[in-house]
PDB file of C-alpha atoms in Angstrom:
ATOM      1  CA  MET A  26      21.126 105.519  73.765  1.00  0.00           C
ATOM      2  CA  LEU A  27      20.076 102.188  75.214  1.00  0.00           C
ATOM      3  CA  ASN A  28      23.371 101.829  77.067  1.00  0.00           C
ATOM      4  CA  GLY A  29      22.768 105.143  78.865  1.00  0.00           C
ATOM      5  CA  PHE A  30      19.176 104.142  79.574  1.00  0.00           C
ATOM      6  CA  SER A  31      20.278 100.760  80.944  1.00  0.00           C
ATOM      7  CA  LYS A  32      22.656 102.510  83.316  1.00  0.00           C
ATOM      8  CA  SER A  33      19.975 104.939  84.478  1.00  0.00           C
ATOM      9  CA  VAL A  34      17.482 102.102  85.032  1.00  0.00           C
ATOM     10  CA  GLU A  35      20.051 100.226  87.102  1.00  0.00           C
ATOM     11  CA  LEU A  36      20.341 103.315  89.317  1.00  0.00           C
ATOM     12  CA  VAL A  37      16.552 103.255  89.750  1.00  0.00           C
ATOM     13  CA  ILE A  38      16.535  99.519  90.523  1.00  0.00           C
ATOM     14  CA  ASN A  39      19.377  99.954  93.037  1.00  0.00           C
ATOM     15  CA  GLY A  40      17.505 102.792  94.752  1.00  0.00           C
ATOM     16  CA  GLN A  41      20.179 105.376  93.999  1.00  0.00           C
ATOM     17  CA  VAL A  42      17.673 107.554  92.086  1.00  0.00           C
ATOM     18  CA  ASP A  43      13.881 107.702  92.052  1.00  0.00           C
ATOM     19  CA  ALA A  44      13.220 107.911  88.307  1.00  0.00           C
ATOM     20  CA  THR A  45      14.631 108.358  84.832  1.00  0.00           C
ATOM     21  CA  ILE A  46      13.108 110.093  81.830  1.00  0.00           C
ATOM     22  CA  ASN A  47      13.529 108.624  78.372  1.00  0.00           C
ATOM     23  CA  ASP A  48      11.639 107.978  75.166  1.00  0.00           C
ATOM     24  CA  THR A  49       8.987 105.274  74.936  1.00  0.00           C
ATOM     25  CA  ALA A  50      10.771 103.158  72.321  1.00  0.00           C
ATOM     26  CA  THR A  51      13.882 102.866  74.487  1.00  0.00           C
ATOM     27  CA  PHE A  52      11.810 101.842  77.504  1.00  0.00           C
ATOM     28  CA  LEU A  53       9.780  99.297  75.515  1.00  0.00           C
ATOM     29  CA  ASP A  54      12.949  97.769  74.086  1.00  0.00           C
ATOM     30  CA  TYR A  55      14.443  97.509  77.565  1.00  0.00           C
ATOM     31  CA  VAL A  56      11.442  95.754  79.128  1.00  0.00           C
ATOM     32  CA  LYS A  57      11.104  93.450  76.119  1.00  0.00           C
ATOM     33  CA  ASN A  58      14.678  92.301  76.673  1.00  0.00           C
ATOM     34  CA  LYS A  59      14.345  92.293  80.474  1.00  0.00           C
ATOM     35  CA  PRO A  60      10.689  91.442  81.163  1.00  0.00           C
ATOM     36  CA  ASP A  61      11.344  90.724  84.839  1.00  0.00           C
ATOM     37  CA  ALA A  62      12.948  94.121  85.488  1.00  0.00           C
ATOM     38  CA  PRO A  63      11.197  95.790  88.443  1.00  0.00           C
ATOM     39  CA  VAL A  64      10.436  99.005  86.531  1.00  0.00           C
ATOM     40  CA  LYS A  65       7.356 100.573  85.009  1.00  0.00           C
ATOM     41  CA  MET A  66       6.463 103.552  82.880  1.00  0.00           C
ATOM     42  CA  ALA A  67       4.941 106.139  85.183  1.00  0.00           C
ATOM     43  CA  ALA A  68       3.747 108.648  82.583  1.00  0.00           C
ATOM     44  CA  ARG A  69       3.718 109.634  78.926  1.00  0.00           C
ATOM     45  CA  ASP A  70       3.674 113.208  77.721  1.00  0.00           C
ATOM     46  CA  GLY A  71       1.344 112.495  74.796  1.00  0.00           C
ATOM     47  CA  GLU A  72       3.534 114.314  72.300  1.00  0.00           C
ATOM     48  CA  LYS A  73       4.996 112.794  69.155  1.00  0.00           C
ATOM     49  CA  HIS A  74       8.728 112.226  69.166  1.00  0.00           C
ATOM     50  CA  TYR A  75      10.628 111.978  65.932  1.00  0.00           C
ATOM     51  CA  SER A  76      13.732 110.163  64.761  1.00  0.00           C
ATOM     52  CA  ALA A  77      15.916 111.256  61.906  1.00  0.00           C
ATOM     53  CA  ALA A  78      18.528 109.879  59.551  1.00  0.00           C
ATOM     54  CA  MET A  79      21.668 111.814  58.757  1.00  0.00           C
ATOM     55  CA  LEU A  80      22.348 112.364  55.063  1.00  0.00           C
ATOM     56  CA  LYS A  81      24.925 114.200  53.038  1.00  0.00           C
ATOM     57  CA  LYS A  82      24.105 117.864  52.745  1.00  0.00           C
ATOM     58  CA  ASP A  83      22.028 118.717  49.661  1.00  0.00           C
ATOM     59  CA  ASP A  84      21.304 115.056  48.815  1.00  0.00           C
ATOM     60  CA  ALA A  85      17.629 115.533  48.002  1.00  0.00           C
ATOM     61  CA  GLU A  86      17.427 112.337  45.914  1.00  0.00           C
ATOM     62  CA  VAL A  87      18.343 110.081  48.839  1.00  0.00           C
ATOM     63  CA  ALA A  88      16.017 111.973  51.177  1.00  0.00           C
ATOM     64  CA  GLU A  89      13.157 111.563  48.695  1.00  0.00           C
ATOM     65  CA  ARG A  90      13.849 107.836  48.274  1.00  0.00           C
ATOM     66  CA  ILE A  91      13.854 107.325  52.049  1.00  0.00           C
ATOM     67  CA  SER A  92      10.621 109.295  52.461  1.00  0.00           C
ATOM     68  CA  LYS A  93       8.965 107.298  49.670  1.00  0.00           C
ATOM     69  CA  ALA A  94      10.090 103.975  51.143  1.00  0.00           C
ATOM     70  CA  LEU A  95       8.828 104.923  54.607  1.00  0.00           C
ATOM     71  CA  GLU A  96       5.471 106.001  53.183  1.00  0.00           C
ATOM     72  CA  GLU A  97       5.144 102.686  51.313  1.00  0.00           C
ATOM     73  CA  LEU A  98       6.037 100.724  54.445  1.00  0.00           C
ATOM     74  CA  LYS A  99       3.441 102.676  56.393  1.00  0.00           C
ATOM     75  CA  LYS A 100       0.715 102.052  53.781  1.00  0.00           C
ATOM     76  CA  GLU A 101       1.542  98.332  53.737  1.00  0.00           C
ATOM     77  CA  GLY A 102       1.375  98.147  57.531  1.00  0.00           C
ATOM     78  CA  LYS A 103       5.025  97.102  57.753  1.00  0.00           C
ATOM     79  CA  LEU A 104       6.021  99.941  60.109  1.00  0.00           C
ATOM     80  CA  LYS A 105       3.355  98.847  62.562  1.00  0.00           C
ATOM     81  CA  GLU A 106       4.404  95.209  62.128  1.00  0.00           C
ATOM     82  CA  ILE A 107       8.040  96.078  62.852  1.00  0.00           C
ATOM     83  CA  SER A 108       7.009  98.191  65.857  1.00  0.00           C
ATOM     84  CA  MET A 109       4.931  95.371  67.289  1.00  0.00           C
ATOM     85  CA  LYS A 110       7.748  92.863  66.754  1.00  0.00           C
ATOM     86  CA  TYR A 111      10.465  94.911  68.430  1.00  0.00           C
ATOM     87  CA  PHE A 112       8.555  97.083  70.927  1.00  0.00           C
ATOM     88  CA  GLY A 113       5.284  95.286  71.655  1.00  0.00           C
ATOM     89  CA  GLU A 114       3.258  98.322  70.557  1.00  0.00           C
ATOM     90  CA  ASP A 115       3.023 100.613  67.565  1.00  0.00           C
ATOM     91  CA  VAL A 116       5.624 103.356  68.000  1.00  0.00           C
ATOM     92  CA  SER A 117       5.408 104.394  64.336  1.00  0.00           C
ATOM     93  CA  GLN A 118       2.467 106.776  64.786  1.00  0.00           C
TER      94      GLN A 118
END
């Protein structure tokens, strides 16, 4: 996804387009890696956006283990810590 976002941001920077629409995490990762890029986030829609992992069909045990691990990481504050490290803000909420 980031590769497509990088290309769309380059079009914005070059003046070929006026804007691009993407998710917050992708934008935050981009500006963290390119802090001098002449771009800014113009708006947020305020809605939650979800990510998912692909699993084998009917593999409830793995899904349960992943859910449990994510819940533990959230309780321990690790998801927020990881978000802050890689995105500069908490994208885990």
